[in-house]
Amino acid sequence: MRGQGCFVSDITLAGELHCVLARSPHAHARIRKIDSARALARLGLVAVLTGADMAADKVGPMAPLWAIQTTNGKPMAEPPRWALARDTVRHVGEAVAAVIAETRALAQEAAEFVSVDYEPLPVVVDGRAALWSDAPQLHPEAPGNVCFRFTRGDEAAVRTAFDSAAHVIKLDLANNRLIGAAVEPRAVLADGGADKLTLYVATQVPHHIRRTVSEQLGIPQTAIRLIAPDVGGGFGYKGKHYPEETIIAWAARRLRRPVKWTGTRSECFVSDYQGRGHQTHAELAIDKEGNFLGLRVNTVANIGAYVSTFGAGIPSAIYSALLAGVYRTPAIATVSTGVFTNAVPTDAYRGAGRPEACYVLERLADEAARVLGVDRMEVRHRNLVPVAAMPYKTPIGPTYDCGNFPQVLSRLMEIAGYPGFSKRQADASRTGKLRGFGMACYVESSGVAPSRFAVALGARVGFFEAATVRMQPDGSVQALLGTHNHGQGHATTYAQIISSRLGVPMAKVEIIEGDTDQVPYGSGTFGSRSIAVGGSALDRAAVKVIEKGKRIAAHLLEAAATDIIFAEGQFAVAGTDRRVSLREIARVAHHPISYPPGEELGLQDSAVYDPPAFAWSNGAHACEVEVDRDTGGIRVVGYWAVDDVGTVINPMIVEGQIQGGIAQGLGQALREHCVHDPQNGQLLTGSFMDYAVPRAEDMPPMVMELDESQPCGHNPLGAKGCGEAGAIAAPAAIVSAVLDALRPLGVTDMEMPLTPARVWNAIRSAK
Ligand code: MCN
């Protein structure tokens, strides 16, 4: 920590104006009139811009980048969404007017004087309640508040499986709505003074935002330079398009001055896309030995007031594809229904569909063990896809190329000392504590791709990645990538890839991301894709540079290019001691004296990588908790993880990534809950006083191992993503442990987050 980062708010442009957004205090209301006269009378106030001004300037709607097909083959409902509300607001915090002044304080003060005449409308914030026939209707384009109904699998096969079952496990599960809460709030700065618009945005996806803003403003993408400088955490929700990006870009062009907006923490609580928010009914058919026969999952996803960028794709295409998990259940059928409510829209939040799927499967596995009276590990082992079955095609679509799930689970049980648990449980009970052991297995569809798969499922962007490797005449290297680092250590791991491929010291490698004028193209960072997709593009570009280097070396060494081998930064004629360094080749490529005829000067190349499939990371996590029966307080006393992220580029970074994910998973399991008032749609958890993110003191000691025995078979690095692993497995593992601790008291079910109050009440009711 050196305090030398440069975030959007650290950038100050000459003559910059400040924008504060007047936001709706209502969850659902018609806008009768906006009166800006009193605000405009304030000294230093430059403009108050509304949806009507945007309409007059023909600014386009906020179109999602993923529009899935519904079950009946029709497109999902896609009601228009405007960056500044036009006639109706549909969630608390929706932007209504942009108040722009010489200073932020003036803009803040003037925003108080923007008077909006609202006609409040009835509100619905619960996903299932929004489907009732008498529920308030949010959009004329979405009858019954349904955005989409998306199915996968074979319902007839599932029915047959259920007919032959010895037991059917049924669970109703809620996956709590979460708020991202990165350290840096979202921020946008637009320089509209010149012909070319420069946008500085705290985003994970620079090229996507350039595209969406250009489409809305009706200007070419080349007329926008988008810079995403240092970004203080993103967790998926900063990887999406927000109204503020459009508003600030448009305002800066209209006023021909730089305009800046930085969200306050309270503002971000009501305007950052939120995560999860599923209500699920799941049924698992098993035979009397505990073999899984059939699975039926019906999920209502509360997508909030509008369809956000990937808001429709996550609870449908992504989530349902994960519902086979690590198990070889032969028949699966799933239905996801995306429902509009008067809540903040949802989108990706670390894990994005995978933690939800993992939670459903792992709760069912635990319940199957309870019903059969067998060990939870045993039930899992009985149903894991064996390594011999790889590549394994699941009955719901995806094919796993590799993974040794049984080995991972067995190793986890060893490092977690599972056989010694009953002694630890007995010891704890002597001190009055209830101790429980929990476990969860997961698969992660990391490296979101391939483009043709995503596009077939309605994505309006390709998910490939581009990289350029530029050798400088002195042998140093610049690598440009379309991914974006906001805490994942890309500068280190990408430099490692270049260093090991080209034999250049890491200190001589510069990694450039986050600038659409420097980096040719990119999809950005989300879905744990940077290593598997971006890293692979980088590796390919480096290989192309080596190939060219070989041709130059062959000329210098008077040999055939096919006889040149490259290793550790040296080109050599095979079987001889004749060699020339890459550094020398880079110099010659820029200052040629003797040079191969017809060869272009310079030493650089680009590559685009579109993977043939997801990189299937997987793993198993376990934890032990102690529950205080008098207070309902829970302490996670130990946490163990074995993760298969394929070939590991940097173990320290991977462990850090998995630990960070575990912290967020612990938050979901025990602390975090985004609650909207069912009567009026107000966000009841609108600050860190009400919304409890985990603290350092909540974190247990963690023991982690990486299983590298199953490198990804279809990318050149063998790497699978790791960025979301912890957040996927931890909620299920922790809930498993708490229910294990409470089972002797007769508690068999509880909803996340397992707050002390909920645990205490559950203990009392069970008594
Ligand atoms: N890595 C590696 N070997 C592997 C796999 C990964 O060394 N086999 C390294 C990579 O090179 C990279 C890091 O681990 O430096 C994470 O790689 P990857 O799994 O590809 O994930 P991304 O870089 O694409 O990051 C996205 C992922 C997601 S989706 C969320 S959400 C998330 C996360 O990363 N948000 C984060 N980690 C975060 N960490 C921080 N600090 N802040 C966030 O907002």
CSV table of N, CA and C and ligand atoms in Angstrom, one decimal, residues 182 204 231-238 348-352 354 444 446-447 483-494 496-497 513 524-535 617 644-658 660-661 664 706 708 717-725, ligand 1:
chain,number,residue,atom,x,y,z
A,182,ALA,N,-17.8,-2.4,-3.1
A,182,ALA,CA,-16.3,-2.3,-3.3
A,182,ALA,C,-15.8,-1.0,-2.5
A,204,GLN,N,-15.0,-2.3,-15.1
A,204,GLN,CA,-14.2,-3.5,-15.4
A,204,GLN,C,-14.2,-3.8,-16.9
A,231,VAL,N,-9.1,0.9,-10.4
A,231,VAL,CA,-10.4,0.8,-10.0
A,231,VAL,C,-10.4,0.0,-8.7
A,232,GLY,N,-11.0,0.6,-7.7
A,232,GLY,CA,-10.9,0.0,-6.3
A,232,GLY,C,-11.9,-1.1,-6.1
A,233,GLY,N,-11.8,-2.2,-6.8
A,233,GLY,CA,-12.7,-3.3,-6.6
A,233,GLY,C,-13.9,-3.2,-7.5
A,234,GLY,N,-14.4,-4.3,-8.0
A,234,GLY,CA,-15.5,-4.3,-8.9
A,234,GLY,C,-16.5,-5.4,-8.6
A,235,PHE,N,-16.0,-6.6,-8.3
A,235,PHE,CA,-16.8,-7.7,-7.9
A,235,PHE,C,-18.0,-8.0,-8.9
A,236,GLY,N,-17.8,-7.7,-10.2
A,236,GLY,CA,-18.8,-8.0,-11.2
A,236,GLY,C,-19.8,-6.9,-11.4
A,237,TYR,N,-20.2,-6.2,-10.3
A,237,TYR,CA,-21.2,-5.2,-10.5
A,237,TYR,C,-20.7,-4.0,-11.2
A,238,LYS,N,-19.3,-3.8,-11.2
A,238,LYS,CA,-18.8,-2.6,-12.0
A,238,LYS,C,-18.5,-3.1,-13.4
A,348,ALA,N,-24.4,-9.2,-12.2
A,348,ALA,CA,-23.4,-10.1,-11.7
A,348,ALA,C,-22.9,-9.6,-10.4
A,349,TYR,N,-22.7,-10.5,-9.5
A,349,TYR,CA,-21.9,-10.2,-8.3
A,349,TYR,C,-21.1,-11.5,-8.0
A,350,ARG,N,-19.9,-11.3,-7.7
A,350,ARG,CA,-18.9,-12.4,-7.6
A,350,ARG,C,-19.5,-13.8,-7.5
A,351,GLY,N,-19.3,-14.5,-8.6
A,351,GLY,CA,-19.9,-15.9,-8.7
A,351,GLY,C,-21.0,-15.9,-9.7
A,352,ALA,N,-21.9,-14.9,-9.6
A,352,ALA,CA,-22.9,-14.7,-10.7
A,352,ALA,C,-23.6,-15.9,-11.2
A,354,ARG,N,-23.3,-19.0,-10.1
A,354,ARG,CA,-22.6,-20.2,-9.7
A,354,ARG,C,-22.9,-20.5,-8.2
A,444,GLU,N,-17.1,-24.3,-11.5
A,444,GLU,CA,-17.2,-23.0,-11.9
A,444,GLU,C,-17.0,-22.9,-13.4
A,446,SER,N,-15.7,-21.0,-15.5
A,446,SER,CA,-14.8,-19.9,-15.6
A,446,SER,C,-14.4,-19.6,-17.1
A,447,GLY,N,-13.9,-18.4,-17.3
A,447,GLY,CA,-13.5,-18.0,-18.6
A,447,GLY,C,-14.7,-17.9,-19.5
A,483,THR,N,-8.6,-7.0,-21.0
A,483,THR,CA,-9.1,-7.3,-19.7
A,483,THR,C,-8.8,-6.1,-18.8
A,484,HIS,N,-9.3,-6.1,-17.6
A,484,HIS,CA,-9.0,-5.0,-16.7
A,484,HIS,C,-8.7,-5.4,-15.3
A,485,ASN,N,-7.7,-4.9,-14.7
A,485,ASN,CA,-7.3,-5.3,-13.4
A,485,ASN,C,-7.9,-4.4,-12.4
A,486,HIS,N,-8.6,-4.9,-11.4
A,486,HIS,CA,-9.1,-4.1,-10.3
A,486,HIS,C,-8.9,-4.8,-9.0
A,487,GLY,N,-7.7,-5.5,-8.9
A,487,GLY,CA,-7.4,-6.2,-7.6
A,487,GLY,C,-6.9,-7.6,-7.8
A,488,GLN,N,-6.9,-8.0,-9.1
A,488,GLN,CA,-6.6,-9.5,-9.4
A,488,GLN,C,-5.1,-9.7,-9.6
A,489,GLY,N,-4.3,-8.7,-9.6
A,489,GLY,CA,-2.9,-8.9,-9.8
A,489,GLY,C,-2.4,-9.2,-11.3
A,490,HIS,N,-3.2,-8.7,-12.2
A,490,HIS,CA,-2.8,-9.0,-13.6
A,490,HIS,C,-1.4,-8.5,-14.0
A,491,ALA,N,-1.0,-7.4,-13.5
A,491,ALA,CA,0.4,-6.9,-13.8
A,491,ALA,C,1.4,-7.9,-13.5
A,492,THR,N,1.2,-8.7,-12.4
A,492,THR,CA,2.1,-9.7,-12.0
A,492,THR,C,2.0,-11.0,-12.9
A,493,THR,N,0.7,-11.5,-13.0
A,493,THR,CA,0.6,-12.8,-13.6
A,493,THR,C,0.8,-12.7,-15.1
A,494,TYR,N,0.3,-11.6,-15.7
A,494,TYR,CA,0.6,-11.5,-17.2
A,494,TYR,C,2.1,-11.3,-17.5
A,496,GLN,N,4.4,-12.6,-15.7
A,496,GLN,CA,5.0,-13.9,-15.6
A,496,GLN,C,4.8,-14.7,-16.8
A,497,ILE,N,3.7,-14.6,-17.5
A,497,ILE,CA,3.4,-15.4,-18.7
A,497,ILE,C,4.4,-14.9,-19.8
A,513,GLU,N,-3.6,-2.1,-19.7
A,513,GLU,CA,-5.1,-2.4,-19.8
A,513,GLU,C,-5.9,-1.2,-19.6
A,524,GLY,N,-13.1,-7.3,-21.4
A,524,GLY,CA,-13.0,-6.8,-20.0
A,524,GLY,C,-12.8,-8.0,-19.0
A,525,THR,N,-12.9,-7.7,-17.8
A,525,THR,CA,-12.7,-8.7,-16.7
A,525,THR,C,-14.0,-9.0,-16.0
A,526,PHE,N,-14.4,-10.2,-16.1
A,526,PHE,CA,-15.6,-10.7,-15.3
A,526,PHE,C,-15.6,-12.2,-15.5
A,527,GLY,N,-16.4,-12.9,-14.8
A,527,GLY,CA,-16.6,-14.4,-15.0
A,527,GLY,C,-15.2,-15.1,-15.0
A,528,SER,N,-14.3,-14.6,-14.1
A,528,SER,CA,-13.0,-15.3,-14.0
A,528,SER,C,-12.4,-15.8,-15.3
A,529,ARG,N,-12.4,-14.8,-16.2
A,529,ARG,CA,-12.0,-15.1,-17.6
A,529,ARG,C,-10.6,-14.6,-18.0
A,530,SER,N,-10.0,-13.7,-17.1
A,530,SER,CA,-8.8,-13.0,-17.6
A,530,SER,C,-7.7,-14.0,-17.9
A,531,ILE,N,-7.5,-15.0,-17.0
A,531,ILE,CA,-6.4,-15.9,-17.3
A,531,ILE,C,-6.7,-16.8,-18.4
A,532,ALA,N,-7.9,-17.4,-18.3
A,532,ALA,CA,-8.2,-18.5,-19.3
A,532,ALA,C,-8.4,-17.9,-20.7
A,533,VAL,N,-8.9,-16.7,-20.8
A,533,VAL,CA,-9.2,-16.1,-22.2
A,533,VAL,C,-8.1,-15.1,-22.5
A,534,GLY,N,-8.0,-14.0,-21.6
A,534,GLY,CA,-7.0,-13.0,-21.9
A,534,GLY,C,-5.5,-13.5,-21.8
A,535,GLY,N,-5.2,-14.4,-20.8
A,535,GLY,CA,-3.9,-15.0,-20.7
A,535,GLY,C,-3.6,-15.8,-21.9
A,617,SER,N,-13.2,-24.9,-13.7
A,617,SER,CA,-12.6,-24.9,-12.4
A,617,SER,C,-13.5,-25.7,-11.4
A,644,ASP,N,-9.2,-26.8,-7.8
A,644,ASP,CA,-8.6,-27.2,-9.1
A,644,ASP,C,-8.8,-26.0,-10.0
A,645,VAL,N,-7.8,-25.2,-10.2
A,645,VAL,CA,-7.9,-24.1,-11.1
A,645,VAL,C,-6.9,-24.3,-12.3
A,646,GLY,N,-6.7,-25.6,-12.5
A,646,GLY,CA,-5.8,-26.0,-13.6
A,646,GLY,C,-4.4,-25.6,-13.2
A,647,THR,N,-3.6,-25.3,-14.3
A,647,THR,CA,-2.2,-24.9,-14.0
A,647,THR,C,-2.2,-23.6,-13.3
A,648,VAL,N,-1.4,-23.4,-12.3
A,648,VAL,CA,-1.4,-22.2,-11.5
A,648,VAL,C,-0.3,-21.3,-12.0
A,649,ILE,N,-0.6,-20.1,-12.3
A,649,ILE,CA,0.5,-19.2,-12.8
A,649,ILE,C,1.1,-18.6,-11.5
A,650,ASN,N,0.3,-18.1,-10.6
A,650,ASN,CA,0.9,-17.5,-9.4
A,650,ASN,C,0.1,-18.0,-8.1
A,651,PRO,N,0.7,-18.9,-7.4
A,651,PRO,CA,0.0,-19.5,-6.3
A,651,PRO,C,-0.5,-18.5,-5.2
A,652,MET,N,0.4,-17.5,-5.0
A,652,MET,CA,0.1,-16.5,-4.0
A,652,MET,C,-1.1,-15.7,-4.4
A,653,ILE,N,-1.2,-15.3,-5.6
A,653,ILE,CA,-2.3,-14.5,-6.1
A,653,ILE,C,-3.6,-15.4,-6.1
A,654,VAL,N,-3.5,-16.6,-6.5
A,654,VAL,CA,-4.6,-17.5,-6.5
A,654,VAL,C,-5.2,-17.7,-5.1
A,655,GLU,N,-4.3,-17.9,-4.2
A,655,GLU,CA,-4.8,-18.1,-2.8
A,655,GLU,C,-5.5,-16.8,-2.3
A,656,GLY,N,-4.9,-15.7,-2.6
A,656,GLY,CA,-5.5,-14.4,-2.2
A,656,GLY,C,-6.9,-14.3,-2.8
A,657,GLN,N,-7.0,-14.6,-4.1
A,657,GLN,CA,-8.3,-14.6,-4.8
A,657,GLN,C,-9.3,-15.5,-4.1
A,658,ILE,N,-8.9,-16.7,-3.8
A,658,ILE,CA,-9.8,-17.6,-3.2
A,658,ILE,C,-10.2,-17.2,-1.8
A,660,GLY,N,-10.3,-14.1,-0.7
A,660,GLY,CA,-11.2,-12.9,-0.9
A,660,GLY,C,-12.6,-13.4,-1.2
A,661,GLY,N,-12.7,-14.4,-2.0
A,661,GLY,CA,-14.0,-15.0,-2.3
A,661,GLY,C,-14.7,-15.6,-1.1
A,664,GLN,N,-16.2,-13.0,1.0
A,664,GLN,CA,-17.5,-12.6,0.5
A,664,GLN,C,-18.6,-13.7,0.7
A,706,LEU,N,-4.0,-26.4,-3.8
A,706,LEU,CA,-4.4,-26.3,-5.2
A,706,LEU,C,-4.0,-27.6,-5.8
A,708,GLU,N,-3.3,-29.4,-9.1
A,708,GLU,CA,-2.9,-29.0,-10.4
A,708,GLU,C,-2.9,-30.3,-11.4
A,717,LEU,N,-2.5,-22.4,-21.8
A,717,LEU,CA,-1.9,-22.3,-20.4
A,717,LEU,C,-2.3,-23.4,-19.5
A,718,GLY,N,-3.3,-24.1,-19.9
A,718,GLY,CA,-3.8,-25.1,-19.0
A,718,GLY,C,-4.5,-24.5,-17.7
A,719,ALA,N,-4.7,-23.2,-17.8
A,719,ALA,CA,-5.3,-22.5,-16.6
A,719,ALA,C,-6.8,-22.5,-16.6
A,720,LYS,N,-7.4,-22.6,-15.4
A,720,LYS,CA,-8.8,-22.3,-15.2
A,720,LYS,C,-8.9,-21.1,-14.3
A,721,GLY,N,-10.0,-20.4,-14.3
A,721,GLY,CA,-10.2,-19.2,-13.5
A,721,GLY,C,-10.3,-19.5,-12.0
A,722,CYS,N,-10.0,-18.5,-11.2
A,722,CYS,CA,-10.1,-18.8,-9.7
A,722,CYS,C,-10.8,-17.6,-9.0
A,723,GLY,N,-11.1,-16.5,-9.7
A,723,GLY,CA,-11.5,-15.3,-9.1
A,723,GLY,C,-12.8,-15.4,-8.3
A,724,GLU,N,-13.7,-16.4,-8.6
A,724,GLU,CA,-15.0,-16.5,-7.9
A,724,GLU,C,-15.1,-17.7,-7.0
A,725,ALA,N,-14.1,-18.6,-7.1
A,725,ALA,CA,-14.2,-19.9,-6.4
A,725,ALA,C,-14.7,-19.8,-5.0
B,1,MCN,N1,-4.5,-16.9,-11.8
B,1,MCN,C1,-3.4,-17.7,-11.8
B,1,MCN,N2,-3.5,-19.0,-12.1
B,1,MCN,C2,-4.7,-19.6,-12.4
B,1,MCN,C3,-5.9,-18.8,-12.4
B,1,MCN,C4,-5.7,-17.4,-12.1
B,1,MCN,O1,-2.3,-17.2,-11.5
B,1,MCN,N3,-4.8,-20.9,-12.7
B,1,MCN,C5,-4.4,-15.5,-11.5
B,1,MCN,C6,-4.7,-14.6,-12.8
B,1,MCN,O2,-3.6,-14.5,-13.6
B,1,MCN,C7,-5.2,-13.3,-12.1
B,1,MCN,C8,-6.0,-13.8,-10.9
B,1,MCN,O3,-5.4,-15.1,-10.6
B,1,MCN,O4,-4.1,-12.5,-11.8
B,1,MCN,C9,-7.5,-14.0,-11.2
B,1,MCN,O5,-7.7,-14.6,-12.4
B,1,MCN,P1,-9.1,-15.1,-13.0
B,1,MCN,O6,-9.6,-16.2,-12.2
B,1,MCN,O7,-8.9,-15.2,-14.4
B,1,MCN,O8,-10.1,-13.9,-12.7
B,1,MCN,P2,-10.1,-12.4,-13.4
B,1,MCN,O9,-8.8,-11.8,-13.4
B,1,MCN,O10,-10.9,-12.5,-14.6
B,1,MCN,O11,-10.9,-11.6,-12.3
B,1,MCN,C10,-12.3,-11.7,-12.2
B,1,MCN,C11,-12.8,-12.2,-10.9
B,1,MCN,C12,-14.2,-11.9,-10.7
B,1,MCN,S1,-15.3,-12.5,-11.8
B,1,MCN,C13,-14.6,-11.1,-9.6
B,1,MCN,S2,-16.2,-10.8,-9.4
B,1,MCN,C14,-13.6,-10.6,-8.7
B,1,MCN,C15,-12.4,-11.4,-8.7
B,1,MCN,O12,-11.9,-11.7,-9.9
B,1,MCN,N4,-13.6,-9.4,-8.3
B,1,MCN,C16,-12.5,-8.9,-7.6
B,1,MCN,N5,-11.4,-11.0,-7.8
B,1,MCN,C17,-11.4,-9.8,-7.3
B,1,MCN,N6,-10.4,-9.4,-6.5
B,1,MCN,C18,-10.4,-8.1,-6.1
B,1,MCN,N7,-9.3,-7.7,-5.3
B,1,MCN,N8,-11.3,-7.2,-6.4
B,1,MCN,C19,-12.4,-7.6,-7.2
B,1,MCN,O13,-13.3,-6.7,-7.5
